[in-house]
Amino acid sequence: MAELKIYNSLTRQKEVFVPITPGYAGMYVCGPTVYSDVHLGNCRTFISFDVIFRYLKYLGYRVRYVRNITDAGHLEGDRDEGDDKFSKKARLEQVEPMEIVQKYTIGFHQVMKLFNNLPPNIEPAATGHILEQIEMIKHILKNGYAYEVDGTVYFDVEKYDKEKPYGVLTNRKLEELLEGTRDLGGQDEKKGRLDFALWIKARPEHLMQWPSPWGMGFPGWHIECSAMSEKYLGKKFDIHGGGMDLAATHHTNEIAQSEACYNVNPANYWIHTNMLTVNGARMSKSAGNGFLPGELFSGDHPLLEKAYSPMTVRFFMLQTHYRSTLDFSNEALQAAEKGLKRLWEAFRNLDRLYRQSDQFPAVASDSETENRCLEWIAGFDASMNDDFNTAKVLANMFELAPVINGLKGGQLSRDKISKATLELLYRQFNTYLTDVLGLTEDKDVDNGRLDKVLQLLVEIRKEARQRKDFSMSDKIRNELQQQGIILKDEKGGGVSWSIE
Ligand code: AMP
Ligand code: ZN
């Protein structure tokens, strides 16, 4: 197997990926909080991990990819206070909290599909794993790293830090972290400023609550990922991922919980994706600067100059390495749209050349072109092995495009590269474009043009009928039908069409 290097946030280094079980990779990624639509920033993170999932599979690993659904336990306040976001929304919309969960989970899946993200192997929901979370909290209490106050259970960060560094993931000392937090208020039940809730006592009006050894309540947000990753991937697994914004709190707390419970950091490699920004500010639900994918696909947003297809957006994201920030702009998306078109055009030309591969020699006449092509092709794997550098893979594809187009158009003689290299180029280009990068050709990009052409054909057919030239009008209808385009005569004399 090729040597894959992953930048591990835990050690702040690129490390060779050595799986716990040879040939198998377990990966857990923090999924969406389903009380509202996912925005494009969330999508960037899920697209990044989709490519990582795809690449691990390409390398031949059997992958178990677990991505959770957070459907309970997210409070409005940052100090384990305030209303649960699901309950608040449910009250606002006068529905059951699980109706909110269902609505946004379905929406999330639709968006993932539009972006051509593969579904994870397991998608566990927090509300389906209350028992596992309670068991884990009991264990942490038994080990002495948590305490209960009036039905709420807190993790004791300062006690834990005496034995293991709490800020290990972000390389911060406890003193620094303490400096950055507010003093406890007089009526606070917590012992320490950094303590966080594992279980939260529910007020009677709270809509989502479960019985526990500490009374009616609901789990804190962080415990769900610890409990569910352990259940489906074991106490120690290979990769844990999420957006960079999760490292300082959510993932730091996950590590503390697993260490306190099982004496182990749950993952060998911690991968964090960088943020999608708008005018330099992080796109987030709370900041209200989030584009919804639907707004992007329809162009219906004051900041958008036009609509962009899901594949344009996916491509735009993959042109930047996942650990760099990516700023949203119309110019960048329009450039991506053009770039992606050029890539598909090159691929279509390559496809035609591949079908004529017998015209290529066994030995290339020009070793320079041949070797350059081989280097660019080898660069696909080399770039992905270098911490999943999709930006470099795409740059190599753009280097190859003029060679492919030249061979197809005749500007470059076909004896310049060998048949074997052409076939390798075809296989790798195809595999990378569709399987590894997960791009599909946008059929809808040309829908506007197709509409105009169909309109024209409908006009011609109408004129033919007026002339009583029925053989012409039937011909148009039948030929279109063969292409899967169905014309339908409407009652008022208009004609509509549908594409099968
Ligand atoms: P949430 O639904 O807010 O819990 O976020 C789901 C995932 O999206 C998490 O992994 C976040 O880290 C990630 N995320 C949130 N905002 C952004 C952003 N602006 N850019 C990239 N990823 C983000
Ligand atoms: Zn999580």
Coordinates of C-alpha atoms and ligand atoms in Angstrom, one line a residue:
M1 CA 0.0 0.0 0.0
A2 CA 1.2 3.5 -0.8
E3 CA 2.5 5.6 2.1
L4 CA -0.2 8.1 3.1
K5 CA 0.8 11.0 5.3
I6 CA -1.8 12.7 7.4
Y7 CA -1.4 16.0 9.3
N8 CA -2.3 15.1 12.8
S9 CA -3.6 18.0 14.9
L10 CA -2.7 16.1 18.0
T11 CA 1.0 16.0 17.3
R12 CA 1.0 19.0 14.9
Q13 CA 3.0 17.0 12.3
K14 CA 2.4 15.0 9.2
E15 CA 2.6 11.4 10.1
V16 CA 2.6 8.2 8.1
F17 CA -0.8 6.6 8.4
V18 CA -0.5 3.3 10.2
P19 CA -3.9 1.7 10.8
I20 CA -4.6 -0.1 14.0
T21 CA -5.8 -3.1 12.0
P22 CA -4.0 -3.7 8.8
G23 CA -6.1 -2.9 5.7
Y24 CA -8.9 -1.4 7.8
A25 CA -9.6 2.2 8.7
G26 CA -12.1 3.4 11.2
M27 CA -13.1 7.1 10.9
Y28 CA -15.5 9.2 13.0
V29 CA -16.6 12.6 11.9
C30 CA -18.7 15.0 13.9
G31 CA -21.9 15.5 11.9
P32 CA -24.5 18.2 11.7
T33 CA -26.7 19.6 14.4
V34 CA -30.0 19.2 12.8
Y35 CA -32.1 22.1 14.2
S36 CA -31.6 24.1 11.0
D37 CA -30.3 23.8 7.5
V38 CA -26.7 23.2 6.9
H39 CA -24.8 26.1 5.4
L40 CA -22.0 26.0 2.9
G41 CA -19.4 26.1 5.6
N42 CA -20.7 22.8 7.1
C43 CA -20.7 21.4 3.6
R44 CA -17.1 22.2 3.1
T45 CA -16.2 20.1 6.1
F46 CA -18.4 17.2 4.9
I47 CA -17.0 17.4 1.4
S48 CA -13.4 17.3 2.7
F49 CA -14.1 14.2 4.7
D50 CA -16.0 12.6 1.8
V51 CA -12.8 12.9 -0.3
I52 CA -10.7 11.4 2.6
F53 CA -13.2 8.5 2.8
R54 CA -13.0 8.0 -0.9
Y55 CA -9.3 8.2 -1.0
L56 CA -8.9 5.6 1.8
K57 CA -11.1 3.3 -0.2
Y58 CA -9.1 4.0 -3.3
L59 CA -6.0 2.9 -1.4
G60 CA -7.7 -0.4 -0.8
Y61 CA -8.7 0.1 2.9
R62 CA -11.9 -1.3 4.2
V63 CA -13.3 1.8 5.8
R64 CA -16.0 2.2 8.5
Y65 CA -17.0 5.8 8.3
V66 CA -19.2 6.9 11.1
R67 CA -20.8 10.4 11.0
N68 CA -23.3 11.3 13.7
I69 CA -26.4 13.3 13.8
T70 CA -26.6 15.7 16.7
D71 CA -30.3 15.8 17.6
A72 CA -30.2 16.6 21.3
G73 CA -28.1 18.4 23.8
H74 CA -27.1 21.6 22.0
L75 CA -27.8 24.5 24.3
E76 CA -28.0 28.1 23.4
G77 CA -25.6 29.4 26.0
D78 CA -22.0 28.5 26.0
R79 CA -22.0 27.6 29.7
D80 CA -24.4 24.7 29.8
E81 CA -27.3 27.0 30.2
G82 CA -30.2 28.3 28.2
D83 CA -32.8 26.4 26.1
D84 CA -32.1 23.3 24.0
K85 CA -32.0 24.5 20.4
F86 CA -34.2 21.7 19.2
S87 CA -36.8 22.4 21.8
K88 CA -36.7 26.1 21.1
K89 CA -37.3 25.6 17.4
A90 CA -40.0 23.1 18.1
R91 CA -41.8 25.5 20.4
L92 CA -41.5 28.2 17.8
E93 CA -42.9 26.1 15.0
Q94 CA -45.4 24.3 17.3
V95 CA -44.2 20.9 16.4
E96 CA -42.5 18.0 18.1
P97 CA -38.7 18.3 18.5
M98 CA -38.4 15.1 16.5
E99 CA -40.2 16.7 13.6
I100 CA -37.5 19.4 13.6
V101 CA -34.9 16.6 13.6
Q102 CA -36.6 14.7 10.8
K103 CA -37.0 17.8 8.6
Y104 CA -33.4 18.9 8.8
T105 CA -32.0 15.4 8.6
I106 CA -33.8 14.9 5.4
G107 CA -32.7 18.3 4.1
F108 CA -29.1 17.4 5.1
H109 CA -29.2 14.1 3.2
Q110 CA -30.6 15.8 0.1
V111 CA -27.8 18.4 0.2
M112 CA -25.1 15.7 0.7
K113 CA -26.5 13.8 -2.3
L114 CA -26.5 16.9 -4.5
F115 CA -22.8 17.4 -3.6
N116 CA -22.3 13.7 -4.5
N117 CA -21.0 12.9 -1.0
L118 CA -21.1 9.2 -0.3
P119 CA -23.3 8.2 2.7
P120 CA -21.3 7.2 5.8
N121 CA -21.4 3.5 6.8
I122 CA -23.2 4.3 10.1
E123 CA -25.0 7.5 10.9
P124 CA -26.0 7.3 14.6
A125 CA -28.2 9.9 16.3
A126 CA -27.6 11.1 19.8
T127 CA -31.2 10.5 20.9
G128 CA -30.8 6.8 19.9
H129 CA -27.9 6.4 22.2
I130 CA -29.0 7.8 25.5
L131 CA -28.3 4.6 27.4
E132 CA -24.7 4.4 26.1
Q133 CA -24.1 8.0 27.1
I134 CA -25.5 7.3 30.6
E135 CA -23.3 4.3 31.0
M136 CA -20.2 6.3 30.0
I137 CA -21.1 9.1 32.4
K138 CA -21.5 6.5 35.2
H139 CA -18.1 5.2 34.4
I140 CA -16.5 8.6 34.5
L141 CA -18.2 9.3 37.8
K142 CA -16.9 6.0 39.2
N143 CA -13.4 6.8 38.1
G144 CA -13.6 10.1 40.0
Y145 CA -13.5 12.6 37.1
A146 CA -17.0 14.0 37.4
Y147 CA -19.4 15.2 40.1
E148 CA -23.1 15.6 40.4
V149 CA -24.9 18.7 41.6
D150 CA -28.7 18.6 41.9
G151 CA -29.3 16.3 38.9
T152 CA -26.6 17.7 36.7
V153 CA -23.2 15.9 36.2
Y154 CA -20.1 17.9 35.5
F155 CA -16.7 16.8 34.2
D156 CA -14.0 18.0 36.6
V157 CA -11.4 19.5 34.3
E158 CA -8.9 20.7 36.9
K159 CA -8.8 17.3 38.6
Y160 CA -8.3 15.6 35.2
D161 CA -5.6 18.0 34.2
K162 CA -3.5 17.0 37.3
E163 CA -3.1 13.7 35.6
K164 CA -3.3 14.3 31.9
P165 CA -3.0 17.6 30.0
Y166 CA -6.5 18.8 29.2
G167 CA -5.4 21.1 26.4
V168 CA -3.4 18.5 24.6
L169 CA -5.2 18.9 21.3
T170 CA -4.7 22.6 20.9
N171 CA -1.3 22.6 22.8
R172 CA -2.6 25.0 25.5
K173 CA -1.8 24.8 29.2
L174 CA -4.7 24.8 31.7
E175 CA -3.6 28.2 33.1
E176 CA -3.9 29.8 29.7
L177 CA -7.3 28.2 29.2
L178 CA -8.5 29.4 32.6
E179 CA -7.4 32.9 31.8
G180 CA -9.6 32.9 28.7
T181 CA -12.8 32.0 30.6
R182 CA -15.2 34.1 32.6
D183 CA -15.4 33.9 36.4
L184 CA -18.1 31.6 37.8
G185 CA -21.1 33.5 38.8
G186 CA -22.3 33.4 42.4
Q187 CA -25.1 31.0 41.7
D188 CA -23.0 28.7 39.5
E189 CA -23.0 25.0 40.6
K190 CA -19.8 24.1 38.8
K191 CA -16.6 23.8 40.8
G192 CA -14.3 24.9 38.1
R193 CA -14.6 27.4 35.3
L194 CA -13.7 24.9 32.6
D195 CA -16.0 22.1 33.9
F196 CA -18.6 21.1 31.3
A197 CA -21.8 19.2 31.7
L198 CA -22.0 15.5 30.9
W199 CA -25.7 15.3 31.9
I200 CA -28.0 18.2 32.4
K201 CA -31.0 18.3 34.7
A202 CA -34.2 19.1 32.7
R203 CA -36.6 21.7 33.8
P204 CA -40.2 20.4 33.7
E205 CA -41.0 22.3 30.5
H206 CA -38.0 21.0 28.7
L207 CA -39.3 19.0 25.7
M208 CA -36.6 16.3 25.3
Q209 CA -35.7 14.5 28.5
W210 CA -34.9 11.0 29.6
P211 CA -34.7 9.2 33.0
S212 CA -31.2 8.7 34.4
P213 CA -29.6 7.8 37.7
W214 CA -29.5 11.6 38.4
G215 CA -33.2 12.2 37.5
M216 CA -34.8 13.5 34.4
G217 CA -32.4 15.2 32.0
F218 CA -30.6 15.1 28.8
P219 CA -27.0 14.5 27.7
G220 CA -24.4 17.3 27.2
W221 CA -23.3 17.7 23.7
H222 CA -19.7 16.2 23.9
I223 CA -20.6 12.9 25.5
E224 CA -22.6 11.7 22.5
C225 CA -19.6 11.5 20.2
S226 CA -17.5 9.7 22.8
A227 CA -20.2 7.2 23.5
M228 CA -21.1 6.6 19.8
S229 CA -17.6 6.4 18.5
E230 CA -16.7 3.8 21.2
K231 CA -19.8 1.8 20.3
Y232 CA -19.2 1.6 16.6
L233 CA -15.4 1.9 16.3
G234 CA -14.1 0.8 19.6
K235 CA -12.2 2.6 22.4
K236 CA -9.3 3.4 20.1
F237 CA -9.8 4.0 16.4
D238 CA -7.9 5.5 13.5
I239 CA -9.2 8.9 12.5
H240 CA -11.4 11.5 14.2
G241 CA -12.4 14.5 12.3
G242 CA -14.4 17.7 12.2
G243 CA -14.1 21.4 11.5
M244 CA -11.3 23.3 13.2
D245 CA -13.8 25.2 15.3
L246 CA -14.5 21.9 17.2
A247 CA -10.9 21.3 18.3
A248 CA -10.7 23.7 21.3
T249 CA -13.9 22.6 23.1
H250 CA -15.8 19.7 21.6
H251 CA -12.9 17.5 20.7
T252 CA -10.8 18.5 23.7
N253 CA -13.7 17.4 25.8
E254 CA -14.1 14.2 23.9
I255 CA -10.5 13.3 24.5
A256 CA -10.9 14.1 28.2
Q257 CA -14.0 11.9 28.5
S258 CA -12.5 8.9 26.8
E259 CA -9.3 9.2 28.8
A260 CA -11.3 9.6 32.0
C261 CA -13.4 6.6 31.1
Y262 CA -11.1 4.2 29.3
N263 CA -7.7 5.7 29.9
V264 CA -7.2 6.2 26.2
N265 CA -7.2 9.0 23.6
P266 CA -9.9 7.7 21.3
A267 CA -8.2 8.4 18.0
N268 CA -4.7 8.0 16.6
Y269 CA -5.1 10.8 14.0
W270 CA -7.1 14.0 14.6
I271 CA -8.0 15.7 11.3
H272 CA -9.4 19.3 11.3
T273 CA -10.7 21.1 8.3
N274 CA -10.3 24.8 8.0
M275 CA -13.2 27.2 7.7
L276 CA -15.1 28.6 4.8
T277 CA -15.2 32.4 5.2
V278 CA -17.3 35.2 3.7
N279 CA -15.3 38.4 3.4
G280 CA -12.8 37.0 5.9
A281 CA -15.4 36.1 8.6
R282 CA -16.2 32.5 9.4
M283 CA -19.5 31.3 7.9
S284 CA -21.7 30.2 10.8
K285 CA -25.3 29.7 11.7
S286 CA -25.1 32.1 14.6
A287 CA -23.4 34.9 12.6
G288 CA -26.1 34.7 10.0
N289 CA -23.7 35.0 7.1
G290 CA -24.3 31.4 6.0
F291 CA -25.3 30.7 2.4
L292 CA -27.7 27.8 2.2
P293 CA -26.8 25.3 -0.6
G294 CA -30.3 25.9 -2.1
E295 CA -29.7 29.6 -2.3
L296 CA -26.4 28.9 -4.2
F297 CA -28.0 26.5 -6.6
S298 CA -30.8 29.0 -7.4
G299 CA -28.7 32.1 -7.2
D300 CA -31.4 33.5 -4.9
H301 CA -29.3 35.6 -2.5
P302 CA -28.3 39.3 -2.5
L303 CA -24.6 38.4 -2.4
L304 CA -24.8 36.0 -5.4
E305 CA -24.4 37.2 -9.0
K306 CA -25.8 34.0 -10.4
A307 CA -26.6 30.4 -9.6
Y308 CA -23.9 27.9 -9.2
S309 CA -24.2 24.1 -9.7
P310 CA -23.4 21.7 -6.8
M311 CA -20.4 20.4 -8.8
T312 CA -19.0 23.9 -9.4
V313 CA -19.2 24.4 -5.7
R314 CA -17.6 21.1 -4.9
F315 CA -14.8 21.7 -7.4
F316 CA -14.3 25.2 -6.0
M317 CA -13.8 23.7 -2.6
L318 CA -11.4 21.0 -3.8
Q319 CA -9.2 23.6 -5.4
T320 CA -8.0 24.6 -2.0
H321 CA -6.3 22.3 0.5
Y322 CA -8.6 21.3 3.4
R323 CA -6.3 22.9 6.0
S324 CA -6.4 26.4 4.4
T325 CA -9.2 28.8 4.8
L326 CA -11.3 29.3 1.8
D327 CA -13.0 32.6 1.1
F328 CA -16.3 32.6 -0.7
S329 CA -16.5 34.9 -3.7
N330 CA -18.5 35.2 -7.0
E331 CA -15.2 35.6 -9.0
A332 CA -13.7 32.4 -7.5
L333 CA -16.9 30.4 -8.2
Q334 CA -17.1 31.7 -11.8
A335 CA -13.5 30.8 -12.3
A336 CA -14.2 27.3 -10.8
E337 CA -17.2 26.9 -13.2
K338 CA -15.0 27.6 -16.2
G339 CA -12.2 25.4 -14.8
L340 CA -14.5 22.5 -14.3
K341 CA -15.9 22.8 -17.8
R342 CA -12.3 22.7 -19.2
L343 CA -11.6 19.6 -17.2
W344 CA -14.6 17.7 -18.4
E345 CA -13.9 18.8 -22.0
A346 CA -10.4 17.3 -21.6
F347 CA -11.8 14.2 -20.1
R348 CA -14.3 13.8 -23.0
N349 CA -11.4 14.2 -25.4
L350 CA -9.4 11.6 -23.4
D351 CA -12.3 9.2 -23.6
R352 CA -12.3 9.5 -27.4
L353 CA -8.6 9.0 -27.6
Y354 CA -8.8 6.0 -25.3
R355 CA -11.3 4.4 -27.7
Q356 CA -8.7 4.9 -30.5
S357 CA -5.8 3.7 -28.4
D358 CA -4.6 1.4 -31.1
Q359 CA -3.4 4.5 -33.0
F360 CA -0.8 5.0 -30.2
P361 CA 2.6 3.4 -30.5
A362 CA 4.1 0.8 -28.1
V363 CA 7.0 3.1 -27.5
A364 CA 6.7 6.9 -27.5
S365 CA 8.7 8.9 -30.0
D366 CA 9.2 11.7 -27.6
S367 CA 10.4 10.6 -24.2
E368 CA 10.1 14.1 -22.8
T369 CA 6.3 14.4 -23.3
E370 CA 5.8 10.8 -22.2
N371 CA 7.8 11.3 -19.0
R372 CA 6.1 14.6 -18.2
C373 CA 2.7 12.9 -18.6
L374 CA 3.9 10.0 -16.4
E375 CA 5.1 12.5 -13.7
W376 CA 1.8 14.3 -13.7
I377 CA -0.2 11.1 -13.5
A378 CA 2.0 9.9 -10.6
G379 CA 1.5 13.3 -9.0
F380 CA -2.2 12.3 -8.4
D381 CA -1.3 9.7 -5.8
A382 CA 1.7 11.6 -4.5
S383 CA -0.4 14.7 -3.8
M384 CA -3.2 12.8 -2.1
N385 CA -0.6 10.9 0.0
D386 CA 0.7 14.3 1.1
D387 CA -2.2 15.0 3.5
F388 CA -5.0 14.7 0.8
N389 CA -3.8 17.6 -1.3
T390 CA -6.7 17.8 -3.8
A391 CA -5.6 21.2 -4.9
K392 CA -2.4 19.7 -6.3
V393 CA -4.2 16.8 -8.0
L394 CA -6.4 19.3 -9.8
A395 CA -3.3 21.4 -10.8
N396 CA -1.8 18.3 -12.4
M397 CA -5.0 17.6 -14.3
F398 CA -4.8 21.2 -15.6
E399 CA -1.3 20.5 -16.8
L400 CA -2.5 17.4 -18.6
A401 CA -5.5 19.0 -20.2
P402 CA -3.6 20.8 -23.1
V403 CA -1.6 17.7 -23.9
I404 CA -4.9 15.7 -24.1
N405 CA -6.6 18.4 -26.2
G406 CA -3.5 18.6 -28.4
L407 CA -3.5 14.9 -29.1
K408 CA -7.2 15.0 -29.8
G409 CA -7.1 18.1 -32.0
G410 CA -4.0 17.0 -33.9
Q411 CA -1.7 19.8 -32.7
L412 CA 0.3 17.1 -31.0
S413 CA 1.2 14.0 -32.9
R414 CA -0.2 10.8 -31.5
D415 CA 3.2 9.0 -31.5
K416 CA 4.4 11.3 -28.8
I417 CA 3.0 9.1 -26.0
S418 CA 2.8 5.4 -25.8
K419 CA -0.4 3.3 -25.8
A420 CA 0.3 2.2 -22.2
T421 CA 0.7 5.7 -21.0
L422 CA -2.5 6.8 -22.7
E423 CA -4.4 4.0 -21.1
L424 CA -2.9 4.7 -17.7
L425 CA -3.8 8.4 -18.1
Y426 CA -7.3 7.5 -19.0
R427 CA -7.7 5.1 -16.1
Q428 CA -6.3 7.5 -13.5
F429 CA -8.0 10.6 -14.9
N430 CA -11.3 8.8 -14.8
T431 CA -10.8 7.3 -11.4
Y432 CA -9.6 10.5 -9.8
L433 CA -12.3 12.7 -11.3
T434 CA -15.2 10.5 -10.5
D435 CA -14.2 8.1 -7.7
V436 CA -11.7 10.0 -5.6
L437 CA -12.7 13.6 -6.1
G438 CA -16.4 12.6 -6.5
L439 CA -17.2 15.0 -9.4
T440 CA -20.0 14.3 -11.8
E441 CA -20.6 16.1 -15.0
D442 CA -23.1 18.9 -14.6
K443 CA -25.9 18.2 -17.0
D444 CA -27.8 21.2 -15.7
V445 CA -25.1 23.7 -16.6
D446 CA -26.4 23.7 -20.1
N447 CA -30.1 23.6 -19.2
G448 CA -30.6 27.2 -20.2
R449 CA -29.2 26.5 -23.6
L450 CA -31.1 23.3 -24.0
D451 CA -34.3 25.2 -23.1
K452 CA -33.7 27.6 -25.9
V453 CA -33.0 24.9 -28.5
L454 CA -36.1 23.0 -27.4
Q455 CA -38.2 26.2 -27.7
L456 CA -36.9 26.6 -31.2
L457 CA -37.8 23.0 -32.2
V458 CA -41.3 23.5 -30.7
E459 CA -41.7 26.6 -32.9
I460 CA -40.5 24.7 -36.0
R461 CA -42.9 21.9 -35.2
K462 CA -45.8 24.3 -34.7
E463 CA -45.1 25.9 -38.1
A464 CA -44.9 22.4 -39.7
R465 CA -48.3 21.5 -38.3
Q466 CA -49.8 24.8 -39.5
R467 CA -48.5 23.9 -43.0
K468 CA -50.1 20.4 -42.4
D469 CA -46.6 18.9 -42.7
F470 CA -47.3 16.2 -40.2
S471 CA -44.4 14.0 -41.2
M472 CA -42.0 16.8 -40.2
S473 CA -43.9 17.5 -36.9
D474 CA -43.9 13.8 -36.1
K475 CA -40.3 13.5 -36.9
I476 CA -39.4 16.2 -34.4
R477 CA -41.5 14.6 -31.7
N478 CA -40.1 11.1 -32.4
E479 CA -36.5 12.1 -32.6
L480 CA -36.7 14.0 -29.4
Q481 CA -38.4 11.1 -27.7
Q482 CA -35.5 8.9 -28.7
Q483 CA -33.3 11.3 -26.8
G484 CA -35.5 11.0 -23.8
I485 CA -37.2 14.3 -24.3
I486 CA -41.0 14.1 -24.2
L487 CA -43.1 16.8 -25.8
K488 CA -46.6 17.3 -24.5
D489 CA -49.4 19.3 -26.2
E490 CA -51.1 21.4 -23.7
K491 CA -54.9 22.2 -23.8
G492 CA -54.4 25.9 -24.6
G493 CA -52.2 25.1 -27.6
G494 CA -48.9 25.4 -25.8
V495 CA -46.3 22.7 -25.7
S496 CA -44.3 21.6 -22.6
W497 CA -41.5 19.1 -22.4
S498 CA -40.0 16.8 -19.8
I499 CA -36.6 15.1 -19.8
E500 CA -36.7 11.4 -18.7
Ligands
AMP1 P1 -22.6 22.1 13.3 O1 -23.8 21.6 12.6 O2 -22.6 23.6 13.5 O3 -22.2 21.3 14.5 O4 -21.3 21.9 12.2 C1 -21.1 20.7 11.5 C2 -19.7 20.7 11.0 O5 -19.4 21.8 10.2 C3 -18.7 20.7 12.1 O6 -17.6 19.8 11.8 C4 -18.1 22.1 12.1 O7 -16.8 22.2 12.5 C5 -18.2 22.4 10.6 N1 -18.3 23.9 10.3 C6 -19.0 24.8 10.9 N2 -18.8 26.0 10.3 C7 -17.9 25.8 9.3 C8 -17.3 26.7 8.3 N3 -17.5 28.0 8.3 N4 -16.4 26.1 7.5 C9 -16.1 24.8 7.5 N5 -16.7 24.0 8.4 C10 -17.6 24.5 9.3
ZN2 ZN -18.6 15.3 17.9

